[in-house]
Coordinates of C-alpha atoms in Angstrom, one line a residue:
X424 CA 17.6 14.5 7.3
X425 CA 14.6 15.3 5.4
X426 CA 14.0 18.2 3.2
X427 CA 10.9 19.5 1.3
X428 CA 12.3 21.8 -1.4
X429 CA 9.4 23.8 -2.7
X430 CA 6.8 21.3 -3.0
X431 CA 3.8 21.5 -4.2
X432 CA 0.9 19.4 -5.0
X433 CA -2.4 20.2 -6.5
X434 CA -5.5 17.7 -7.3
X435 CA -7.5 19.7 -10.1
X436 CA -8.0 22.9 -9.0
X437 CA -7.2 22.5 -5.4
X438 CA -3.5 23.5 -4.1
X439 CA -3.2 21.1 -1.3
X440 CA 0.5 21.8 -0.8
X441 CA 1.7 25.5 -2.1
X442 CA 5.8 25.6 -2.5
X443 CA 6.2 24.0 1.1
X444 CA 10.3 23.9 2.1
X445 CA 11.8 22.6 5.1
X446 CA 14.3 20.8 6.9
X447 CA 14.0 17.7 9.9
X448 CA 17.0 17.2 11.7
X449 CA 17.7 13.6 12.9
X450 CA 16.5 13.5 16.3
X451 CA 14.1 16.3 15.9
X452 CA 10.8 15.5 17.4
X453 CA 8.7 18.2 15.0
X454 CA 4.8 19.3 15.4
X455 CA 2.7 19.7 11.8
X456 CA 0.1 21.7 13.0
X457 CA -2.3 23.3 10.9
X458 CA -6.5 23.1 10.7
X459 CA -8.3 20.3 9.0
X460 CA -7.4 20.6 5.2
X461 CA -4.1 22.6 5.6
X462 CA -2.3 19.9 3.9
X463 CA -1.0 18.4 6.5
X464 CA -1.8 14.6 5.3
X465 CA -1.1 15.5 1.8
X466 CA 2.3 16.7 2.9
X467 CA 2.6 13.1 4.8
X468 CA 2.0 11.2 2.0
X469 CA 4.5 13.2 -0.2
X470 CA 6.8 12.8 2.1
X471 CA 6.4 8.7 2.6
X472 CA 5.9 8.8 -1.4
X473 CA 2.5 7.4 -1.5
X474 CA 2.0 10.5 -3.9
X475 CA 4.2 12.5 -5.9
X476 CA 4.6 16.4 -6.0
X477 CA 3.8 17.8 -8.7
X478 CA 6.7 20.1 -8.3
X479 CA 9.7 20.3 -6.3
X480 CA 11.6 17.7 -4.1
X481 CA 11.1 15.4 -1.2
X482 CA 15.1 14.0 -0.3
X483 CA 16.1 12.4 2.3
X484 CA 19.8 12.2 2.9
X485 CA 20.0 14.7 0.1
X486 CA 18.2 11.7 -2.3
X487 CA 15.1 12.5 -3.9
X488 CA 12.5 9.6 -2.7
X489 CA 11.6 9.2 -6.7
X490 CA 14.3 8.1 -7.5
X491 CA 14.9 5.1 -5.1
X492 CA 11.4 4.9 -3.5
X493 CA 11.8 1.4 -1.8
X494 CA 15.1 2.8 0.0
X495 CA 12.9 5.9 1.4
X496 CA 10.5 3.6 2.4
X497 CA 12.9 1.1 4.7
X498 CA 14.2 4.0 6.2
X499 CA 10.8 5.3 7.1
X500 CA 8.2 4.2 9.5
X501 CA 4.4 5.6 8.9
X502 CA 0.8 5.7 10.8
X503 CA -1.9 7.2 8.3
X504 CA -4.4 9.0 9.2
X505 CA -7.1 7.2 10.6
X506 CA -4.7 3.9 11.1
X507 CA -6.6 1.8 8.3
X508 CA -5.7 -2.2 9.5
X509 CA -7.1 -5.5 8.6
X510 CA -9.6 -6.1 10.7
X511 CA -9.8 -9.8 9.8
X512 CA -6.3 -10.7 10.5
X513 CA -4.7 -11.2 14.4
X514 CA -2.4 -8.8 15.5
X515 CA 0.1 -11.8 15.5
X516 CA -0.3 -11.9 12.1
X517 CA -0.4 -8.8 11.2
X518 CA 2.9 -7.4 12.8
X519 CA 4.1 -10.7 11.0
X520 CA 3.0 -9.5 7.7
X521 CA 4.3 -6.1 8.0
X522 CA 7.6 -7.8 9.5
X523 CA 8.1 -10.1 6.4
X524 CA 7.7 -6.8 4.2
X525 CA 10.2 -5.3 6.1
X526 CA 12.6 -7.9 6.4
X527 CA 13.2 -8.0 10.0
X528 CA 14.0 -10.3 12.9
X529 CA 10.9 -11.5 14.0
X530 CA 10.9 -14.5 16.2
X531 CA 12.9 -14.8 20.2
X532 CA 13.5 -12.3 23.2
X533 CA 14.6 -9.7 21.9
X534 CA 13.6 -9.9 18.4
X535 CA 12.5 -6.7 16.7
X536 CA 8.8 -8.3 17.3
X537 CA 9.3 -8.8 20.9
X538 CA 10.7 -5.3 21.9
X539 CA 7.8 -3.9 19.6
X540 CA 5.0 -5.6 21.5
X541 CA 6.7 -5.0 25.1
X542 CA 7.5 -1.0 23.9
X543 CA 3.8 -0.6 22.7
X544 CA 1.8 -2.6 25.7
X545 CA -0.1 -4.9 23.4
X546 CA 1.1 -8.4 24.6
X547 CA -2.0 -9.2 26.3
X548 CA -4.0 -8.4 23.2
X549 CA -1.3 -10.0 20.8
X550 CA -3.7 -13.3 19.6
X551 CA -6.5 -11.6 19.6
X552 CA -8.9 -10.7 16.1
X553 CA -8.2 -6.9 15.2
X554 CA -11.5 -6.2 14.4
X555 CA -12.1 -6.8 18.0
X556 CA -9.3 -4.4 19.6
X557 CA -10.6 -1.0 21.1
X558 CA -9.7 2.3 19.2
X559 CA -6.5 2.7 21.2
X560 CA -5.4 -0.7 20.8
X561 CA -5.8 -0.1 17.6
X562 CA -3.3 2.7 17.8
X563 CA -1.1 1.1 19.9
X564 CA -1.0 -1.8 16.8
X565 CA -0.5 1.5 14.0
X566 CA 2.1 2.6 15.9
X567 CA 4.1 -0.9 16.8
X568 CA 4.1 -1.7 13.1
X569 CA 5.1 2.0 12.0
X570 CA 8.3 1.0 14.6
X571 CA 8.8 -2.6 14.3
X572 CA 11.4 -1.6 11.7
X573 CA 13.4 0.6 14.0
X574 CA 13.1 3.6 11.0
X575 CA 15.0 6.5 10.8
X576 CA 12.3 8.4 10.5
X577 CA 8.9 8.1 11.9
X578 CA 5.8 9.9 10.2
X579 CA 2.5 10.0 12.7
X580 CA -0.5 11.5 10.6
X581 CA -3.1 12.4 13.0
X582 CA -2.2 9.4 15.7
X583 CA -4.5 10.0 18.8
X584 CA -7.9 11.4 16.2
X585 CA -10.9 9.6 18.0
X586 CA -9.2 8.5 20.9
X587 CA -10.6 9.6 24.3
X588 CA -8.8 11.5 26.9
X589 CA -7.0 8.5 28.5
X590 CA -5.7 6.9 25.3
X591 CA -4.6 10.6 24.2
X592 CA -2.5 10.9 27.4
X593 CA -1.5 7.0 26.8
X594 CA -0.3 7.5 22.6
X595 CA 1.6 10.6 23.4
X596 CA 3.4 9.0 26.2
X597 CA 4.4 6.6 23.9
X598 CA 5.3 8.9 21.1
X599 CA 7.6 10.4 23.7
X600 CA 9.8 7.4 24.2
X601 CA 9.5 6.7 20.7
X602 CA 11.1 10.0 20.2
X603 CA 14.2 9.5 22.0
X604 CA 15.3 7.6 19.3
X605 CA 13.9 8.3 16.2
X606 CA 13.2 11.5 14.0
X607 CA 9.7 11.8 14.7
X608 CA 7.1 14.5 12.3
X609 CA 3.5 14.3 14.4
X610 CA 0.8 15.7 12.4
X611 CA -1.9 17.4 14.1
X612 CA -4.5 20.2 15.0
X613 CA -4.3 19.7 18.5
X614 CA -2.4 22.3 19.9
X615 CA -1.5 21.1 23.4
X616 CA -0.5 17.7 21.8
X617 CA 2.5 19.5 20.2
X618 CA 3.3 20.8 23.3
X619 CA 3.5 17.7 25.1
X620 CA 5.5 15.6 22.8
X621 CA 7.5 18.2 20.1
X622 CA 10.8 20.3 20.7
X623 CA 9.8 22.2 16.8
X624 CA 6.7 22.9 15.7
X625 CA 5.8 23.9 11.8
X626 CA 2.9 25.7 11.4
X627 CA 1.1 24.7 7.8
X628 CA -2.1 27.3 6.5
X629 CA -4.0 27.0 3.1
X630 CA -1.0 24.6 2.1
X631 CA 1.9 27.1 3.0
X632 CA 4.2 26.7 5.8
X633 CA 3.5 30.5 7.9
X634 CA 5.7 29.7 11.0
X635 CA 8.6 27.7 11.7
X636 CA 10.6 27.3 15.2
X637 CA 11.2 26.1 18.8
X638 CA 7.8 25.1 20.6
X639 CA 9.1 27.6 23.5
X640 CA 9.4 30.5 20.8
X641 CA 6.3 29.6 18.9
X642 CA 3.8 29.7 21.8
X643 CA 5.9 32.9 22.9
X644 CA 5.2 34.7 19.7
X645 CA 1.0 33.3 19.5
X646 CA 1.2 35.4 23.0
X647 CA 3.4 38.1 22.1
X648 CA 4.0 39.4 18.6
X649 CA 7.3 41.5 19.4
X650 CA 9.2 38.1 19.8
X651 CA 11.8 37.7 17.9
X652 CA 12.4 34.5 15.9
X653 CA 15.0 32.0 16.3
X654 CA 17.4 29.7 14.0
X655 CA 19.5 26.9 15.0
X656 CA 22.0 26.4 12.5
X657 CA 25.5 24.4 12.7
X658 CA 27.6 25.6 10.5
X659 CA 31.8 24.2 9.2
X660 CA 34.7 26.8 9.8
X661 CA 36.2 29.4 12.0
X662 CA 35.0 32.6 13.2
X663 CA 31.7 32.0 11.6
X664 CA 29.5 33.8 14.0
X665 CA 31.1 37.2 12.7
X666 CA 30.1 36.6 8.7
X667 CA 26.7 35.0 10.0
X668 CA 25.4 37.9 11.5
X669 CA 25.9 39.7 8.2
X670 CA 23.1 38.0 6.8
X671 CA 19.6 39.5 5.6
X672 CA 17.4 39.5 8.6
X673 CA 19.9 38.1 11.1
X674 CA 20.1 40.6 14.4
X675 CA 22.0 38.7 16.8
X676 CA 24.1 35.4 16.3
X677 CA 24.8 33.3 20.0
X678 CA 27.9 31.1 20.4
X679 CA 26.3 28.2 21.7
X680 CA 28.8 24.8 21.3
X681 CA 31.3 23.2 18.9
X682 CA 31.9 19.9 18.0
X683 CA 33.9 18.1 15.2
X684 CA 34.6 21.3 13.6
X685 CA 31.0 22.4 13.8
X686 CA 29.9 25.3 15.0
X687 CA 26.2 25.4 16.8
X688 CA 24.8 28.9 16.6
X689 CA 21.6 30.6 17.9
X690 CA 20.2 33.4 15.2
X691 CA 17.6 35.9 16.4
X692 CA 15.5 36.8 13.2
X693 CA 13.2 40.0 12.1
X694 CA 9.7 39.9 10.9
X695 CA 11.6 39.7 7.2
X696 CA 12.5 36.9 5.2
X697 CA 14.7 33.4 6.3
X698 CA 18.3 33.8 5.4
X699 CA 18.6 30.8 5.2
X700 CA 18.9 29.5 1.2
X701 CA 16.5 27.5 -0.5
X702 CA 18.6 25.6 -2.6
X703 CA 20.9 22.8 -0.8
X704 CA 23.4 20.5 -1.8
X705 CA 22.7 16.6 -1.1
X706 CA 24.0 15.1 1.9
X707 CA 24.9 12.1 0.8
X708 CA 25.7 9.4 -2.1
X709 CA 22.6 8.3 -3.8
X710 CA 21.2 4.8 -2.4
X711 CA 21.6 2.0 -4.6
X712 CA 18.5 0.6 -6.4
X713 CA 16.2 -1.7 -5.0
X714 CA 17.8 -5.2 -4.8
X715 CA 16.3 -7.6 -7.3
X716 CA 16.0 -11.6 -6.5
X717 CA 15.6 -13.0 -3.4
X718 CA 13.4 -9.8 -1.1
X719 CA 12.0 -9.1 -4.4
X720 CA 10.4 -12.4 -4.4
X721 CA 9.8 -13.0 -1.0
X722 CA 7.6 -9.4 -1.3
X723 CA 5.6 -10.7 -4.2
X724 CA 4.7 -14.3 -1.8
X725 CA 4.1 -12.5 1.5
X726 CA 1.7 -10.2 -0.6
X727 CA 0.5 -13.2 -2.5
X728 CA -0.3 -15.3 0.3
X729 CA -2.1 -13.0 2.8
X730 CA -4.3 -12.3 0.3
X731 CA -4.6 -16.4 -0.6
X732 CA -5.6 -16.2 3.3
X733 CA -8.1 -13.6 3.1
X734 CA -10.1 -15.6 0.8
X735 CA -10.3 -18.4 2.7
X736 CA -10.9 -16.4 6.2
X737 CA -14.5 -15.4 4.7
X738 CA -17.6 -18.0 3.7
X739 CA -17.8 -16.2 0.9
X740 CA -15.5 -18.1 -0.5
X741 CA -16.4 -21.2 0.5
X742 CA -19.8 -20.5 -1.2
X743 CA -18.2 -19.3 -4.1
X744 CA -16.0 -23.0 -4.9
X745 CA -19.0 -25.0 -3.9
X746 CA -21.0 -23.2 -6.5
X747 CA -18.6 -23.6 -8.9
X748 CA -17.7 -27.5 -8.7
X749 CA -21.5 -27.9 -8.6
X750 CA -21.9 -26.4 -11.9
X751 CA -18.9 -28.1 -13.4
X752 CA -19.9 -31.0 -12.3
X753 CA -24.1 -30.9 -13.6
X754 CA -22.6 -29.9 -17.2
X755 CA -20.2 -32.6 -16.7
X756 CA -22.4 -35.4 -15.8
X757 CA -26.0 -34.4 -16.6
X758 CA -26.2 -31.3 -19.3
X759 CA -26.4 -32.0 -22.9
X760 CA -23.4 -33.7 -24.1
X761 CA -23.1 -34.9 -20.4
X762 CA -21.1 -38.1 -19.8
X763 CA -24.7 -39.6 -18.8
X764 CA -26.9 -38.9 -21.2
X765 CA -24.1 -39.9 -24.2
X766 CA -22.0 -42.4 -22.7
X767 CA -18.8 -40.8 -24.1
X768 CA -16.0 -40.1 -21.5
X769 CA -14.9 -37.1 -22.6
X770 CA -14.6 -33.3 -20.8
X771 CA -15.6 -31.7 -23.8
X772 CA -19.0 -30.8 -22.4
X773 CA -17.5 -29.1 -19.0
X774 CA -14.8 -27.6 -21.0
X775 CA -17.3 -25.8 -23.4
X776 CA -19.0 -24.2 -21.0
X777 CA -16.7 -23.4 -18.6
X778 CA -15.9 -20.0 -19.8
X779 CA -19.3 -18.9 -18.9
X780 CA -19.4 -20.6 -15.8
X781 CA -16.1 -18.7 -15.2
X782 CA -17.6 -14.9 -16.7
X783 CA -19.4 -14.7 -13.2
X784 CA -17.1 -16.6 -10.7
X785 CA -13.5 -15.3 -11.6
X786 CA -15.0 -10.9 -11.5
X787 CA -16.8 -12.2 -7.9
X788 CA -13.0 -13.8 -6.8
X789 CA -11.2 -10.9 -8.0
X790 CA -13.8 -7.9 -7.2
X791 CA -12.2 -6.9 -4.0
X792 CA -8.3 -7.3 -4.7
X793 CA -7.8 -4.0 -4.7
X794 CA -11.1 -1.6 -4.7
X795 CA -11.4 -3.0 -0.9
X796 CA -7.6 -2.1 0.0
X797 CA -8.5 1.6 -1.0
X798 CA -12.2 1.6 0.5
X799 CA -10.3 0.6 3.7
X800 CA -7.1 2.9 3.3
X801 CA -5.0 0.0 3.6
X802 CA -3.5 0.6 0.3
X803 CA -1.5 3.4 1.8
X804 CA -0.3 1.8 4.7
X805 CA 1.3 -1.6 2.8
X806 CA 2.4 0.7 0.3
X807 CA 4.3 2.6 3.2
X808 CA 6.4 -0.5 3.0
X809 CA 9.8 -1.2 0.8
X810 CA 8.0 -2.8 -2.1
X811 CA 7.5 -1.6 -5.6
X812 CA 4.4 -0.9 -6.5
X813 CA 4.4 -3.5 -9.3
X814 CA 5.7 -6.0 -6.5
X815 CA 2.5 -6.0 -4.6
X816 CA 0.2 -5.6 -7.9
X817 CA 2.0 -9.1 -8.6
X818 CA 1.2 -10.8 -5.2
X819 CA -2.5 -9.7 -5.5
X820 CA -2.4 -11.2 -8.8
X821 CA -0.8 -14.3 -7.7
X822 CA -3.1 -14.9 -4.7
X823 CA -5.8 -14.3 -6.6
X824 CA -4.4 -17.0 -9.3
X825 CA -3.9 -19.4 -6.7
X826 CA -7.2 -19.5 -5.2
X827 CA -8.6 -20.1 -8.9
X828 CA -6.5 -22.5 -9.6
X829 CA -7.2 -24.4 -6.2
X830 CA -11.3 -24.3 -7.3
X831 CA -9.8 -25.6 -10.8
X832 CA -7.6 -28.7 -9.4
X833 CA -11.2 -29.4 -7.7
X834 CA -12.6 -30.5 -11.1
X835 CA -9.6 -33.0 -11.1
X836 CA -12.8 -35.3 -10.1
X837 CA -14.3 -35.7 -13.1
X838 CA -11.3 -37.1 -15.3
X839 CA -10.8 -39.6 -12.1
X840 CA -14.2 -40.8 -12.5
X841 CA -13.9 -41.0 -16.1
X842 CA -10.9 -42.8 -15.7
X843 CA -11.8 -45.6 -13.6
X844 CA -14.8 -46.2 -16.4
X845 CA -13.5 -45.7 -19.8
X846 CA -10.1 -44.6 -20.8
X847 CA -8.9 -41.2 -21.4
X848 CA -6.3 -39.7 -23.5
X849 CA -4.4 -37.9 -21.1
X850 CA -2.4 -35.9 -23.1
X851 CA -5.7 -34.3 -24.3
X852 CA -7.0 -34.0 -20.4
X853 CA -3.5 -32.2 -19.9
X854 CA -3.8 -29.8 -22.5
X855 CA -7.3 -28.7 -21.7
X856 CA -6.3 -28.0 -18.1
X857 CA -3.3 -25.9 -19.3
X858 CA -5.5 -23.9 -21.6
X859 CA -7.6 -23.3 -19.1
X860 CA -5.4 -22.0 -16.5
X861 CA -4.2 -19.5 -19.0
X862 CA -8.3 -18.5 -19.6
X863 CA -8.2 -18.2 -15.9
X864 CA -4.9 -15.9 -16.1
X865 CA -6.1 -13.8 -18.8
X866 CA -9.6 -13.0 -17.3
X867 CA -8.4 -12.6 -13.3
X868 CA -6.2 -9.9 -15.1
X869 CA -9.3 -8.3 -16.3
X870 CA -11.1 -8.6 -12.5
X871 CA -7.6 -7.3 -11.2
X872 CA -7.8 -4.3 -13.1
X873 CA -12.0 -3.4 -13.0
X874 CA -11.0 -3.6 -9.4
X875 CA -8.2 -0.6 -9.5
X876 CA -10.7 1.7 -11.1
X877 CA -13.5 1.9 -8.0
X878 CA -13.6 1.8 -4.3
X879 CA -16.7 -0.1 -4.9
X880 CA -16.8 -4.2 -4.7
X881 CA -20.0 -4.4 -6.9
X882 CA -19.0 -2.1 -9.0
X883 CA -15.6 -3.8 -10.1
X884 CA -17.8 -7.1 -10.5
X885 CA -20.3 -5.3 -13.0
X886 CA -17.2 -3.6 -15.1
X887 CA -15.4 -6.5 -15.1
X888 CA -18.2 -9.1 -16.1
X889 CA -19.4 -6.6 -18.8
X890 CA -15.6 -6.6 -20.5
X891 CA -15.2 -10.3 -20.4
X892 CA -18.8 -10.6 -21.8
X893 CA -18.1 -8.4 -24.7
X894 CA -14.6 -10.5 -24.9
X895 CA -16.4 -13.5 -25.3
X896 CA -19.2 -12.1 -27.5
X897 CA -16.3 -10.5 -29.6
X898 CA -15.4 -14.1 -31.3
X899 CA -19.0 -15.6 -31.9
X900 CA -20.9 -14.9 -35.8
X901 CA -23.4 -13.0 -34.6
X902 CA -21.4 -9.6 -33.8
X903 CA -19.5 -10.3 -37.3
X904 CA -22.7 -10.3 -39.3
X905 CA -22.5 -7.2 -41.4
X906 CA -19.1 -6.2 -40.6
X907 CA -16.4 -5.6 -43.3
X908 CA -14.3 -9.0 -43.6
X909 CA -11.2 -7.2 -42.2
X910 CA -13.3 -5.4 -39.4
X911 CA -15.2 -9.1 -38.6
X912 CA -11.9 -11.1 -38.8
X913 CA -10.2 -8.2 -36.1
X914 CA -13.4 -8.5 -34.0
X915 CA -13.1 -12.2 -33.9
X916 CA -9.5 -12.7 -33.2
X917 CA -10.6 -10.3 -30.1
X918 CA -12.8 -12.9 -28.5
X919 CA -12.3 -15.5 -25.9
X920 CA -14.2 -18.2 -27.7
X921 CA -12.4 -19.1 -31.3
X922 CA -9.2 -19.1 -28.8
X923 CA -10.2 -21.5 -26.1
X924 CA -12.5 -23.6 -28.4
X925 CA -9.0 -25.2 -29.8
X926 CA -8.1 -25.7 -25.7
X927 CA -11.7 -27.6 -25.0
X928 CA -10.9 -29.8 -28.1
X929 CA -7.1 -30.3 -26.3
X930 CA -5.2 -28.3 -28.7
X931 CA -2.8 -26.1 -27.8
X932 CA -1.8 -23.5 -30.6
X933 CA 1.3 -20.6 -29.5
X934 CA -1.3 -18.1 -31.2
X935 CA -4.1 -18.9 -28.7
X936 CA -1.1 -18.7 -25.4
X937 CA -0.1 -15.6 -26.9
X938 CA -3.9 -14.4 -26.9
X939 CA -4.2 -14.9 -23.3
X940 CA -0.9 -13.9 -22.2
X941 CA -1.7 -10.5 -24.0

């Protein structure tokens, strides 16, 4: 069961939601219907917990979804509005990311992948790029990996929005098998959609709920105004009917089954107010806390390496490591202190200027970690899944880290050259490469960030260039000059430079791992 107690969410001055309440049954197929900007998506993504009421309750099973949001999340299956997917990946792939989220059965007849992909119709398009899938394949893929779960509870925001008349008929056909076994809430403004595929319909306005019932009885009362409405309501004890219809409002109570001591009864309610109470009991124990360890991790690496993938499934990339071993290697070899122009072998003169090289490439690696997920709405969808929030900040972060460090085994080449001529102190080589990887750490924590506060690529690149810039100008003389000696020894313990100028020399001091840790 799910229950809205008298939510409401605002962004500024804007009430999206207005002290919504009410109730889906397991098994209900329900109708959100309401015009565009009735709050019917913003009621969605309160409901999945993508956002957070500012007051009131979303439970389900009588738990509020804040307090164990990954538990909500297993138990619910969700298509946002517009479907947002990656386009670069297959569908293959895809259902096999979402499936390793999820933690499901994925491979054999059978499987929950296979009954997914036969229950949805899109085998024959299965291997195939879904960039290139039409808009109600693309559906048909929203919807398979809203299911491939087997949720409790489905949540369809707007699921057949751009499709034509033919892939209308062919979504709501499958929502109605969906529907037979699973709790399904369909958000739309398409009134003969409701009709086709929902038992209830809820009628949202301005962000309040103004009708709730039986699609029969709601299309009854849009035609005529004297209908009465009706109440379902199962109810524990005997000869309830008779206290029932002493209720506020209630006119007539109908007998209509009883079952394990349950009693199924039919109310037929005035124009007044529902009898029914606001305030309910939970139905159930609370859920216990997200599991730590092994699903924990296995989150963080499935997050971790799709997005290790999605580097690699662009030239960008490609471009980006090329240009970055070519400059290593010129300051290595040819620029001033160069192995060739002093005959020393030492990485001194790569490791000096390696931060600079790095103040360009690590904000154009890290640029699109995350303002691209919410340019393209996919932030919502993967955060539909049971993962923490911190869980899938961690396996950007890691796949990020791992494509850097892959460009920075790459200059591995020059101490092998320099070792086959001369010979190196390797303990030094060892240290500067750890130093560096922790340079590389702190700043791609930087990029991760500048990349949360925009939906903009280049923008994340300019922020986040321009703080490690000022990081790196932070330590040098020049910004100290006329600064009081406390203010000018603060400034310079800020910067990148004093700290990883003991790393280039193959030093490493706990104060300078502490500095990029922090």
């Amino acid at each position: 069961m799910i229950t809205l107690d008298n939510v409401s969410k605002s962004f500024g001055r804007t009430v999206a939601v207005d002290e919504v309440s009410f109730t889906v049954d397991r098994g209900e197929v329900v109708g959100f219907l309401g015009p565009n900007g009735a709050g019917k998506s913003t009621t969605m993504r309160l409901i999945t917990n993508f956002l957070e009421p500012d007051d009131g309750a979303v439970l389900i099973d009588g738990v509020d979804v804040r307090e164990d949001p990954v538990g909500a999340r297993r138990r619910i299956g969700y298509l946002p509005e517009n479907n947002p997917l990656y386009d670069d990946m297959l569908v293959a792939e895809y259902l096999r990311f979402v499936g390793d989220l999820r933690g499901v059965g994925m491979d054999g007849p059978g499987s929950a992948l296979d009954d997914t992909v036969q229950a949805t119709g899109i085998a024959e398009v299965f291997y195939r790029p879904i960039g290139e899938l039409s808009k109600g394949y693309k559906q048909r893929l929203g919807l398979a990996a809203a299911i491939l779960h087997r949720p409790d509870f489905l949540i369809l925001d707007e699921p057949t929005e751009g499709l034509d008349p033919n892939q209308r008929q062919e979504i709501r056909r499958l929502i109605r098998e969906v529907g037979k076994e699973h709790t399904v809430i369909l958000s739309t403004h398409v009134l003969p959609e409701v009709e086709e595929t929902c038992r209830r319909i809820i009628v949202i306005h301005e962000g309040k709920i103004v009708a709730d019932g039986s699609t029969e009885n709601l299309m009854a009362q849009a035609r005529d105004t004297s209908t009465k409405r009706t109440i379902v309501v199962e109810v524990r004890g005997a000869d309830v009917a008779r206290e029932v219809v002493k209720l506020p409002n209630v006119e007539e109570v109908t007998d209509e089954s009883e079952s394990e001591g349950r009693t199924r009864l039919t109310l037929a309610v005035g124009s007044g107010p529902d009898p029914r109470p606001r305030d309910r009991e939970p139905a159930g124990p609370v859920q216990p806390a997200d599991a730590v360890g092994g699903q924990v991790m296995r989150n963080i690496w499935t997050i971790a390496r799709k997005e290790l993938r999605t580097y690699f499934d662009h030239p960008t990339a490609y471009i980006l490591l090329v240009v970055f071993l070519a400059l290593n290697f010129f300051f290595f070899f040819f620029f001033l202190g160069g192995v060739f122009l002093t005959g020393n072998a030492s990485l001194r003169s790569m490791f000096d200027l390696l931060p600079w090289i790095l103040l360009f490439f690590i904000p154009a690696v890290t640029m699109g970690t995350l303002a691209e997920e919410r340019r393209r709405g996919t932030l919502e969808v993967t955060l539909s899944h049971p993962l923490r929030e911190s869980q899938f900040l961690l396996g950007k972060y890691a796949g990020s880290l791992l494509f850097l460090y892959i460009a920075l085994a790459g200059t591995l080449l020059a101490p092998l050259t320099l070792s086959i001529g001369g010979r190196l102190d390797m303990g030094v080589v060892l240290a500067q490469y750890i130093g560096t990887a922790f340079l590389m750490a702190g700043m791609a924590a930087v990029g991760l960030f500048a990349s949360a506060l925009t939906r903009n690529q280049i923008t994340a690149f300019i922020i986040a260039t321009a703080v490690i810039f000022a990081l790196m100008m932070a330590g040098t003389e020049g910004l100290q000059m006329g600064l009081p000696a406390w203010l000018g020894g603060a400034v310079g313990e800020l910067g990148i430079m004093p700290h990883f100028g003991n790393v280039a020399r193959g030093v490493i001091d706990l104060r300078d791992v502490v500095y990029f840790v922090a």
